[in-house]
CSV table of C-alpha atoms in Angstrom, one decimal:
chain,number,residue,atom,x,y,z
A,210,MET,CA,-22.2,-25.6,6.1
A,211,SER,CA,-21.8,-25.6,10.7
A,212,PRO,CA,-20.0,-22.9,11.5
A,213,GLU,CA,-17.9,-25.8,13.7
A,214,ASN,CA,-18.0,-27.5,11.4
A,215,THR,CA,-15.7,-24.9,8.5
A,216,PHE,CA,-14.1,-24.4,11.4
A,217,HIS,CA,-12.8,-28.1,12.2
A,218,TYR,CA,-12.2,-27.7,8.3
A,219,ALA,CA,-9.4,-25.1,8.3
A,220,LEU,CA,-8.3,-26.3,11.1
A,221,SER,CA,-7.9,-29.9,9.7
A,222,SER,CA,-7.0,-28.8,5.7
A,223,ASN,CA,-3.5,-26.4,8.0
A,224,ASN,CA,-2.7,-30.0,8.6
A,225,ALA,CA,-3.1,-31.7,5.8
A,226,TRP,CA,-1.7,-28.3,3.6
A,227,ALA,CA,2.0,-28.9,6.4
A,228,GLY,CA,1.9,-32.4,5.6
A,229,TYR,CA,2.3,-32.2,1.3
A,230,LYS,CA,4.7,-29.1,1.6
A,231,ALA,CA,6.7,-31.7,3.8
A,232,HIS,CA,6.6,-33.4,1.8
A,233,GLN,CA,7.3,-31.7,-1.5
A,234,ASN,CA,10.4,-30.3,0.5
A,235,PRO,CA,11.8,-31.6,3.8
A,236,HIS,CA,12.8,-27.5,4.3
A,237,PHE,CA,10.3,-25.8,3.3
A,238,PHE,CA,9.5,-25.1,6.8
A,239,PRO,CA,12.4,-24.8,8.2
A,240,LYS,CA,14.1,-22.2,5.8
A,241,LEU,CA,10.0,-20.7,6.4
A,242,ALA,CA,11.7,-20.4,9.6
A,243,GLY,CA,14.9,-18.4,9.2
A,244,GLY,CA,13.4,-15.3,9.1
A,245,GLN,CA,11.4,-12.7,6.3
A,246,ALA,CA,13.7,-11.8,3.1
A,247,PRO,CA,9.8,-10.8,1.1
A,248,GLU,CA,10.4,-8.3,-2.8
A,249,ILE,CA,6.9,-7.1,-2.2
A,250,LEU,CA,4.9,-4.6,-0.3
A,251,TRP,CA,1.4,-5.9,-1.1
A,252,ILE,CA,-1.4,-3.4,-0.4
A,253,GLY,CA,-5.3,-4.4,-0.5
A,254,CYS,CA,-8.2,-4.9,-0.4
A,255,SER,CA,-10.0,-7.4,2.9
A,256,ASP,CA,-12.4,-8.9,0.4
A,257,SER,CA,-11.7,-12.4,0.9
A,258,ARG,CA,-11.9,-13.7,-3.1
A,259,CYS,CA,-8.1,-11.5,-3.3
A,260,PRO,CA,-6.6,-13.4,-1.5
A,261,GLU,CA,-3.0,-11.5,-3.0
A,262,THR,CA,0.3,-14.5,-2.4
A,263,THR,CA,-3.1,-17.2,-4.0
A,264,ILE,CA,-3.7,-14.8,-6.6
A,265,LEU,CA,0.2,-13.0,-7.5
A,266,GLY,CA,0.9,-17.1,-7.6
A,267,MET,CA,3.4,-16.4,-5.1
A,268,GLN,CA,4.3,-18.6,-1.8
A,269,PRO,CA,4.7,-18.5,1.9
A,270,GLY,CA,7.8,-15.7,2.3
A,271,ASP,CA,7.3,-13.8,-0.7
A,272,VAL,CA,4.4,-11.1,-0.3
A,273,PHE,CA,4.6,-8.7,3.1
A,274,VAL,CA,0.9,-8.1,3.2
A,275,HIS,CA,-2.1,-5.0,4.1
A,276,ARG,CA,-5.1,-5.9,4.0
A,277,ASN,CA,-8.2,-2.7,5.0
A,278,ILE,CA,-11.6,-2.0,3.5
A,279,ALA,CA,-11.7,-0.6,0.8
A,280,ASN,CA,-8.0,-0.4,0.2
A,281,ILE,CA,-7.2,2.9,1.3
A,282,VAL,CA,-4.1,4.6,2.2
A,283,SER,CA,-5.1,7.4,4.1
A,284,PRO,CA,-1.6,9.2,5.6
A,285,THR,CA,-2.4,9.8,9.3
A,286,ASP,CA,-3.9,6.2,9.4
A,287,ILE,CA,-0.9,4.9,12.1
A,288,ASN,CA,-1.7,1.0,11.7
A,289,THR,CA,-0.5,1.5,7.9
A,290,THR,CA,2.3,3.4,8.1
A,291,ALA,CA,3.4,0.5,10.5
A,292,VAL,CA,3.3,-1.5,8.1
A,293,ILE,CA,4.9,0.8,5.2
A,294,GLU,CA,7.8,1.7,7.7
A,295,TYR,CA,8.5,-2.1,8.5
A,296,ALA,CA,8.1,-3.4,5.1
A,297,VAL,CA,10.5,-0.2,3.4
A,298,ALA,CA,12.4,0.2,6.1
A,299,HIS,CA,13.5,-2.6,7.7
A,300,LEU,CA,12.4,-5.6,5.2
A,301,LYS,CA,13.7,-2.9,2.6
A,302,VAL,CA,11.4,-4.6,0.2
A,303,LYS,CA,11.1,-3.9,-3.9
A,304,HIS,CA,7.9,-3.2,-4.8
A,305,ILE,CA,5.0,-1.6,-3.8
A,306,VAL,CA,1.7,-2.8,-4.8
A,307,LEU,CA,-1.8,-0.8,-4.2
A,308,CYS,CA,-4.0,-3.4,-5.7
A,309,GLY,CA,-7.8,-2.7,-6.2
A,310,HIS,CA,-11.0,-4.6,-7.4
A,311,SER,CA,-14.5,-4.6,-9.3
A,312,ALA,CA,-17.0,-5.2,-7.1
A,313,CYS,CA,-15.2,-3.3,-4.8
A,314,GLY,CA,-18.0,-3.0,-1.6
A,315,GLY,CA,-16.4,0.2,-0.2
A,316,ALA,CA,-16.7,1.4,-3.5
A,317,ALA,CA,-19.8,0.8,-3.4
A,318,GLY,CA,-20.3,2.4,-0.2
A,319,ALA,CA,-18.6,5.1,-1.4
A,320,LEU,CA,-21.0,6.1,-3.8
A,321,SER,CA,-24.6,5.6,-2.8
A,322,ASP,CA,-26.2,8.5,-0.5
A,323,GLY,CA,-27.4,6.9,3.4
A,324,ARG,CA,-25.4,6.4,6.1
A,325,ILE,CA,-23.6,3.0,6.6
A,326,GLY,CA,-23.2,3.6,10.0
A,327,GLY,CA,-20.4,3.5,13.0
A,328,VAL,CA,-16.8,4.0,11.8
A,329,LEU,CA,-16.5,2.9,8.7
A,330,ASP,CA,-18.3,6.2,7.0
A,331,THR,CA,-15.6,7.7,8.4
A,332,TRP,CA,-13.0,4.9,6.8
A,333,LEU,CA,-15.0,5.2,4.2
A,334,LEU,CA,-13.8,9.3,3.5
A,335,PRO,CA,-10.8,9.5,1.7
A,336,LEU,CA,-13.0,7.1,-1.3
A,337,LYS,CA,-16.2,10.1,-1.0
A,338,THR,CA,-13.2,12.6,-1.2
A,339,VAL,CA,-12.6,10.6,-4.5
A,340,ARG,CA,-16.0,10.7,-6.0
A,341,TYR,CA,-16.7,14.3,-5.5
A,342,ASN,CA,-13.5,15.3,-7.1
A,343,HIS,CA,-14.0,12.1,-9.5
A,344,ALA,CA,-18.8,13.6,-9.7
A,345,GLU,CA,-18.3,14.2,-13.0
A,346,GLU,CA,-16.8,11.2,-14.7
A,347,LEU,CA,-18.6,9.1,-12.5
A,348,ASP,CA,-21.9,10.7,-12.8
A,349,ALA,CA,-21.7,9.9,-17.0
A,350,ILE,CA,-21.2,5.7,-16.0
A,351,THR,CA,-24.1,4.5,-16.6
A,352,ASP,CA,-23.6,1.3,-15.7
A,353,GLU,CA,-23.6,0.8,-11.5
A,354,LYS,CA,-21.0,-2.7,-12.0
A,355,GLU,CA,-19.1,-0.6,-14.1
A,356,ARG,CA,-19.0,3.1,-11.9
A,357,VAL,CA,-17.3,1.0,-9.4
A,358,ILE,CA,-15.2,0.0,-11.3
A,359,ARG,CA,-14.4,3.7,-11.9
A,360,ILE,CA,-14.4,5.3,-8.3
A,361,ALA,CA,-12.0,1.7,-6.7
A,362,GLN,CA,-9.5,2.7,-10.1
A,363,LEU,CA,-9.9,6.3,-8.8
A,364,ASN,CA,-9.2,5.2,-5.3
A,365,VAL,CA,-5.8,3.0,-6.5
A,366,GLU,CA,-4.9,5.9,-7.8
A,367,ALA,CA,-5.2,8.8,-5.0
A,368,GLY,CA,-3.9,6.0,-2.7
A,369,ILE,CA,-0.3,6.3,-5.2
A,370,LYS,CA,-0.7,10.0,-4.1
A,371,VAL,CA,-0.4,9.6,-0.7
A,372,LEU,CA,2.5,6.5,-0.9
A,373,MET,CA,4.8,8.8,-3.5
A,374,ASN,CA,3.6,11.7,-0.6
A,375,ASN,CA,5.2,9.0,2.6
A,376,PRO,CA,8.8,10.8,3.3
A,377,THR,CA,9.8,7.0,3.6
A,378,ILE,CA,8.6,5.5,0.7
A,379,ARG,CA,10.1,8.9,-0.9
A,380,GLU,CA,13.7,8.3,1.1
A,381,ALA,CA,13.8,5.1,-0.6
A,382,ILE,CA,12.9,5.6,-4.2
A,383,ALA,CA,15.2,8.2,-4.0
A,384,GLU,CA,18.4,6.1,-2.4
A,385,ARG,CA,17.7,2.7,-4.1
A,386,GLY,CA,14.9,2.5,-6.9
A,387,LEU,CA,11.7,1.2,-4.9
A,388,GLU,CA,8.9,0.8,-7.7
A,389,VAL,CA,5.8,1.6,-6.5
A,390,HIS,CA,3.2,0.3,-9.2
A,391,GLY,CA,-0.7,0.8,-8.4
A,392,VAL,CA,-3.2,-2.4,-10.5
A,393,PHE,CA,-6.6,-3.8,-10.3
A,394,PHE,CA,-7.5,-6.8,-10.2
A,395,ASP,CA,-11.1,-7.6,-12.1
A,396,ILE,CA,-12.5,-10.9,-10.2
A,397,GLY,CA,-15.1,-11.3,-13.2
A,398,CYS,CA,-11.5,-13.6,-15.1
A,399,GLY,CA,-9.4,-13.7,-11.8
A,400,ARG,CA,-6.9,-11.2,-13.9
A,401,ILE,CA,-4.4,-8.1,-12.3
A,402,LYS,CA,-3.6,-5.0,-15.1
A,403,GLU,CA,-1.9,-2.1,-14.4
A,404,LEU,CA,-3.0,0.9,-14.0
A,405,GLY,CA,0.0,3.2,-15.0
A,406,CYS,CA,0.6,5.7,-11.8
A,407,GLY,CA,2.9,5.2,-9.5
A,408,THR,CA,7.3,5.4,-10.3
A,409,ALA,CA,6.2,3.2,-13.4
A,410,HIS,CA,4.1,6.2,-15.5
A,411,LYS,CA,2.5,4.2,-17.9
A,412,SER,CA,2.2,-0.2,-17.9
A,413,SER,CA,5.6,-1.2,-17.8
A,414,SER,CA,4.7,-5.1,-17.6
A,415,THR,CA,5.9,-6.7,-20.8
A,416,ILE,CA,3.3,-9.4,-20.6
A,417,SER,CA,0.3,-8.4,-23.3
A,418,GLY,CA,-3.4,-9.8,-22.7
A,419,ASP,CA,-3.8,-12.7,-24.0
A,420,HIS,CA,0.2,-14.2,-23.1
A,421,VAL,CA,0.2,-17.6,-20.9
A,422,VAL,CA,3.8,-18.4,-19.3
A,423,ARG,CA,3.3,-22.0,-19.1
A,424,GLY,CA,5.1,-24.3,-15.8
A,425,LYS,CA,5.9,-21.1,-14.6
A,426,HIS,CA,4.4,-20.7,-11.3
A,427,GLY,CA,6.3,-19.6,-8.4
A,428,GLN,CA,8.2,-22.2,-6.4
A,429,LEU,CA,10.1,-21.2,-3.3
A,430,VAL,CA,13.9,-22.3,-3.4
A,431,PHE,CA,16.2,-21.6,-0.8
A,432,GLY,CA,19.7,-20.4,-2.0
A,433,GLN,CA,23.0,-21.8,0.0
A,434,ASP,CA,22.7,-19.1,2.3
A,435,GLY,CA,19.1,-19.7,3.0
A,436,GLU,CA,17.2,-17.5,1.6
A,437,ALA,CA,14.4,-17.6,-0.5
A,438,GLU,CA,13.8,-16.5,-3.8
A,439,ILE,CA,10.8,-17.7,-6.0
A,440,ALA,CA,12.5,-20.1,-9.1
A,441,ALA,CA,10.6,-20.8,-12.3
A,442,ALA,CA,9.1,-24.9,-12.6
A,443,GLN,CA,11.0,-26.8,-15.2
B,219,MET,CA,17.1,-5.9,-15.0
B,220,TYR,CA,16.1,-6.8,-12.8
B,221,LEU,CA,13.7,-5.2,-10.9
B,222,GLN,CA,11.8,-5.4,-14.3
B,223,GLU,CA,12.0,-9.1,-14.5
B,224,THR,CA,10.7,-10.1,-10.6
B,225,HIS,CA,8.0,-7.3,-11.8
B,226,ASP,CA,6.8,-9.2,-14.2
B,227,LYS,CA,6.9,-12.2,-12.9
B,228,VAL,CA,4.3,-11.6,-10.6
B,229,PHE,CA,2.0,-10.4,-13.7
B,230,GLU,CA,3.4,-14.1,-15.6
B,231,ASN,CA,2.1,-16.1,-12.3
B,232,ASN,CA,-1.6,-14.0,-11.6
B,233,LYS,CA,-1.9,-15.4,-15.7
B,234,SER,CA,-0.9,-18.6,-15.4
B,235,TRP,CA,-3.5,-18.8,-11.8
B,236,ALA,CA,-6.6,-17.6,-13.5
B,237,THR,CA,-5.7,-19.1,-16.6
B,238,GLU,CA,-5.8,-22.7,-14.1
B,239,GLN,CA,-8.8,-21.6,-12.9
B,240,VAL,CA,-10.7,-21.4,-15.5
B,241,ALA,CA,-9.1,-24.7,-16.6
B,242,LYS,CA,-10.7,-25.9,-14.1
B,243,ASP,CA,-13.7,-24.7,-13.1
B,244,PRO,CA,-14.9,-22.4,-16.1
B,245,ASP,CA,-17.5,-21.0,-14.2
B,246,PHE,CA,-15.1,-20.1,-11.2
B,247,PHE,CA,-14.7,-16.3,-11.7
B,248,LYS,CA,-18.3,-15.8,-12.6
B,249,LYS,CA,-18.9,-16.9,-10.2
B,250,LEU,CA,-16.2,-15.4,-7.5
B,251,ALA,CA,-17.2,-11.9,-9.0
B,252,ALA,CA,-21.3,-12.7,-7.6
B,253,GLY,CA,-20.6,-11.4,-4.5
B,254,GLN,CA,-18.3,-12.3,-1.7
B,255,ASN,CA,-20.3,-14.7,1.5
B,256,PRO,CA,-17.1,-15.8,4.0
B,257,GLU,CA,-17.7,-17.5,7.3
B,258,TYR,CA,-14.5,-16.0,8.5
B,259,LEU,CA,-12.5,-12.5,9.4
B,260,TRP,CA,-8.9,-13.6,9.8
B,261,ILE,CA,-6.4,-10.6,11.4
B,262,GLY,CA,-3.1,-12.3,11.1
B,263,CYS,CA,-0.3,-10.7,10.7
B,264,SER,CA,1.7,-8.8,8.2
B,265,ASP,CA,4.6,-11.8,7.6
B,266,SER,CA,5.1,-12.6,4.3
B,267,ARG,CA,4.9,-16.3,4.9
B,268,ILE,CA,1.6,-16.5,6.2
B,269,PRO,CA,-0.3,-16.0,3.5
B,270,ALA,CA,-4.1,-16.2,5.2
B,271,GLU,CA,-6.0,-18.7,2.3
B,272,GLN,CA,-3.1,-20.8,1.2
B,273,ILE,CA,-1.9,-21.9,5.6
B,274,THR,CA,-5.8,-23.1,5.8
B,275,GLY,CA,-7.2,-24.3,2.2
B,276,LEU,CA,-9.3,-22.0,1.9
B,277,GLN,CA,-10.3,-20.8,-1.3
B,278,PRO,CA,-11.3,-17.4,-3.0
B,279,GLY,CA,-14.1,-16.7,-0.9
B,280,ASP,CA,-13.6,-18.0,1.9
B,281,ALA,CA,-11.9,-15.2,4.5
B,282,PHE,CA,-12.4,-11.7,4.5
B,283,VAL,CA,-8.6,-10.6,5.5
B,284,HIS,CA,-6.8,-8.4,8.0
B,285,ARG,CA,-3.4,-8.9,8.0
B,286,ASN,CA,-1.3,-6.0,10.1
B,287,ILE,CA,2.0,-5.7,12.4
B,288,ALA,CA,1.9,-8.1,15.0
B,289,ASN,CA,-2.2,-8.7,14.5
B,290,LEU,CA,-4.0,-6.2,16.3
B,291,VAL,CA,-6.8,-5.1,17.6
B,292,CYS,CA,-6.4,-1.5,19.1
B,293,ASN,CA,-9.6,0.6,19.6
B,294,THR,CA,-8.8,3.7,18.3
B,295,ASP,CA,-7.6,2.2,15.2
B,296,LEU,CA,-10.1,3.3,12.7
B,297,ASN,CA,-8.8,0.7,10.1
B,298,VAL,CA,-8.5,-2.7,12.6
B,299,MET,CA,-12.8,-1.5,14.0
B,300,SER,CA,-14.0,-1.0,10.5
B,301,VAL,CA,-12.8,-4.3,8.8
B,302,ILE,CA,-14.5,-6.0,12.3
B,303,GLU,CA,-17.6,-4.1,12.6
B,304,TYR,CA,-17.7,-4.4,8.0
B,305,ALA,CA,-17.6,-8.4,8.3
B,306,VAL,CA,-20.1,-8.7,11.3
B,307,LYS,CA,-22.2,-6.8,10.2
B,308,HIS,CA,-22.9,-6.4,6.6
B,309,LEU,CA,-21.3,-10.1,5.4
B,310,LYS,CA,-22.4,-11.7,8.5
B,311,VAL,CA,-19.2,-14.3,9.5
B,312,LYS,CA,-19.1,-16.6,11.4
B,313,HIS,CA,-16.5,-16.9,13.2
B,314,ILE,CA,-12.9,-14.3,13.7
B,315,VAL,CA,-9.8,-15.8,14.2
B,316,VAL,CA,-7.6,-13.9,15.3
B,317,CYS,CA,-4.0,-15.4,14.5
B,318,GLY,CA,0.1,-14.6,15.7
B,319,HIS,CA,2.7,-17.1,15.1
B,320,TYR,CA,5.8,-17.7,16.6
B,321,GLY,CA,9.2,-15.7,16.0
B,322,CYS,CA,6.9,-12.9,15.1
B,323,GLY,CA,9.5,-9.6,14.3
B,324,GLY,CA,6.4,-6.8,15.3
B,325,VAL,CA,6.8,-8.8,19.2
B,326,LYS,CA,10.5,-8.9,19.1
B,327,ALA,CA,10.7,-4.7,18.4
B,328,ALA,CA,8.5,-4.5,21.1
B,329,MET,CA,10.7,-5.4,23.1
B,330,THR,CA,13.6,-4.1,21.9
B,331,PRO,CA,14.6,-1.3,23.9
B,332,LYS,CA,15.3,0.9,21.5
B,333,ASP,CA,13.0,4.1,19.1
B,334,LEU,CA,11.8,2.8,16.4
B,335,GLY,CA,10.2,6.1,15.3
B,336,LEU,CA,6.4,6.2,13.1
B,337,MET,CA,6.7,2.6,14.7
B,338,ASN,CA,6.5,2.7,18.4
B,339,PRO,CA,3.0,4.6,18.9
B,340,TRP,CA,1.5,0.7,17.2
B,341,LEU,CA,4.4,-1.3,18.9
B,342,ARG,CA,3.0,-0.2,22.4
B,343,ASN,CA,0.5,-2.3,22.1
B,344,ILE,CA,2.5,-5.0,22.6
B,345,ARG,CA,4.4,-3.5,26.2
B,346,ASP,CA,1.1,-3.4,27.5
B,347,VAL,CA,0.6,-7.0,26.5
B,348,TYR,CA,3.7,-7.9,28.2
B,349,ARG,CA,3.3,-5.6,31.5
B,350,LEU,CA,-0.4,-7.0,31.8
B,351,HIS,CA,1.1,-10.4,32.1
B,352,GLU,CA,4.0,-9.2,33.9
B,353,LYS,CA,4.8,-11.9,36.1
B,354,GLU,CA,3.6,-14.7,34.1
B,355,LEU,CA,6.7,-13.5,31.8
B,356,ASP,CA,9.4,-12.4,33.9
B,357,ALA,CA,8.7,-16.1,35.4
B,358,ILE,CA,10.1,-17.5,32.5
B,359,ALA,CA,13.9,-18.2,32.3
B,360,ASP,CA,14.4,-18.8,28.9
B,361,GLU,CA,14.2,-15.9,26.4
B,362,GLU,CA,12.7,-18.5,23.6
B,363,ALA,CA,10.0,-19.6,25.3
B,364,ARG,CA,9.3,-16.2,27.0
B,365,TYR,CA,9.3,-14.7,23.4
B,366,GLU,CA,6.7,-17.2,22.6
B,367,ARG,CA,4.3,-17.0,25.7
B,368,LEU,CA,4.0,-13.0,24.5
B,369,VAL,CA,2.9,-13.9,21.1
B,370,GLU,CA,0.5,-16.5,22.8
B,371,LEU,CA,-0.8,-13.7,24.9
B,372,ASN,CA,-1.3,-11.2,22.6
B,373,VAL,CA,-3.2,-13.3,20.7
B,374,TYR,CA,-5.0,-13.8,24.0
B,375,GLU,CA,-5.0,-9.9,24.3
B,376,GLN,CA,-6.3,-9.6,21.1
B,377,CYS,CA,-9.1,-12.0,21.0
B,378,ARG,CA,-10.5,-9.6,24.4
B,379,ASN,CA,-10.4,-7.1,22.1
B,380,VAL,CA,-12.1,-8.4,19.6
B,381,VAL,CA,-15.3,-9.1,22.3
B,382,LYS,CA,-15.0,-5.8,23.4
B,383,THR,CA,-16.7,-4.0,20.1
B,384,ALA,CA,-20.1,-3.4,20.0
B,385,ALA,CA,-20.0,-4.9,16.8
B,386,LEU,CA,-19.1,-8.1,18.0
B,387,GLN,CA,-21.4,-8.0,21.5
B,388,GLN,CA,-24.3,-6.7,19.7
B,389,SER,CA,-24.1,-9.7,16.9
B,390,TYR,CA,-23.5,-12.6,19.2
B,391,ALA,CA,-26.6,-11.5,21.6
B,392,GLU,CA,-28.9,-11.5,18.7
B,393,ASN,CA,-27.7,-14.5,16.8
B,394,GLY,CA,-25.5,-16.7,18.6
B,395,PHE,CA,-22.0,-16.2,15.7
B,396,PRO,CA,-19.6,-15.1,15.5
B,397,VAL,CA,-17.8,-16.7,17.7
B,398,ILE,CA,-13.4,-16.0,18.3
B,399,HIS,CA,-11.2,-18.2,18.0
B,400,GLY,CA,-7.2,-17.6,19.2
B,401,TRP,CA,-4.9,-19.1,16.7
B,402,VAL,CA,-0.4,-18.9,16.9
B,403,PHE,CA,0.9,-20.1,13.4
B,404,ASN,CA,4.5,-22.3,13.7
B,405,PHE,CA,7.2,-22.1,10.5
B,406,ARG,CA,8.9,-25.0,11.6
B,407,ASP,CA,6.1,-27.2,11.4
B,408,GLY,CA,3.8,-25.3,9.6
B,409,LEU,CA,1.2,-26.2,11.9
B,410,LEU,CA,-1.9,-24.1,13.4
B,411,LYS,CA,-2.3,-24.3,16.9
B,412,ASP,CA,-5.6,-24.4,18.7
B,413,LEU,CA,-5.1,-21.9,22.4
B,414,ASN,CA,-9.0,-22.8,22.6
B,415,VAL,CA,-9.6,-19.8,23.2
B,416,ASP,CA,-13.0,-19.9,26.0
B,417,PHE,CA,-15.0,-17.0,24.0
B,418,GLU,CA,-17.7,-17.6,26.2
B,419,THR,CA,-16.0,-16.6,29.4
B,420,ILE,CA,-14.3,-13.8,28.0
B,421,LEU,CA,-17.5,-12.7,26.2
B,422,LYS,CA,-19.2,-12.5,30.2
B,423,ASP,CA,-15.9,-11.4,32.3
B,424,ILE,CA,-15.4,-8.7,29.7
B,425,GLN,CA,-18.8,-7.6,29.3
B,426,LYS,CA,-18.9,-6.7,33.4
B,427,ILE,CA,-17.1,-3.3,32.1
B,428,TYR,CA,-17.2,-3.4,28.6
B,429,ASN,CA,-21.0,-4.2,27.8
B,430,LEU,CA,-22.6,-2.4,24.7
B,431,THR,CA,-25.5,-5.3,24.2
B,432,ALA,CA,-28.0,-2.0,25.1
């Protein structure tokens, strides 16, 4: 596909999507314009294979999002900090989900010894630290793909520690029970699993591995007051 | 418990979604796992109402995504600079879209005469956009219309900031891509508006002072 074609595709596709949504529910966009009240802050990787709202089966208005290279949470990064501040202190989200994923380019980069160049080596430094802190465990993994998966999971655990020390998050946990979750997205099967770190130390999800919920795909439903919420399709 | 229920719902939704994809294409995740080759870098707002992939119909694998408060591209922010470098130099994306939206809470907060603590350093960049376009914005009497224009000018200035990076300038000189687009999403009708940013002219203007191709 030539560059011009892809560009036109996205714009015309938006046109079709907006028409479809408005047809499905004439109140969809007017209500959306009224404001946002997301319950989830998602911190994930920029990787094109991890579109958060899509893989969560959710709708516009449901998930507040920050995505960066290798879903790194650095305590002094003002970009991520501003997102957390806005989501937790102003929007008062109920959950923070930090999501790592398999086949992460950033994780693979941190496992290589060469210099990537530019600003990337500096950005990936927290991941390098994870690598050196867990050198023994990582070196013992012979399969390269598995090693990339493991360091990406350890990276989520490290990020969760940073999140749990963030003063705004600490206050929200104490005052109103904000939950912090570390999860992992397996690109090879499209599923998310909990890593058992954060406010819930062990997996709290009641959904078992092969359990499939039919007809529960998230639909945006608007109450009388214009608040958006997820409801199961009947 | 209510909190547990909302949380479980996410996992239920994800399982249904994964199952649906496999039903449509049994190799869907196998192909995804093989690698990414996105044509787009999307720099958008964290706002929950603008999931990049859903509003553009792009599929998993199509767009590399960075989202922050008010879709800002600041040259001292290693976070966004790493994203641009990785997308341009390593993934070789063909398009970079900076997408803002009307009714942006970040833009509104930035123009509020109030100390917002930790958010001050980030939001300051929006005040700087206002200062750059003070005359035009001050001339707009209607407050709502003035905010809408500030949203557009913010997108325009962030496009300029992308053009100022070494990664963009060097790749464009060598390959003729990526090209930059400035879009604004409108909640009222769900449509994207192309601001028709004149990429070639911006590049020429910028390189007079910010040339990093050598």
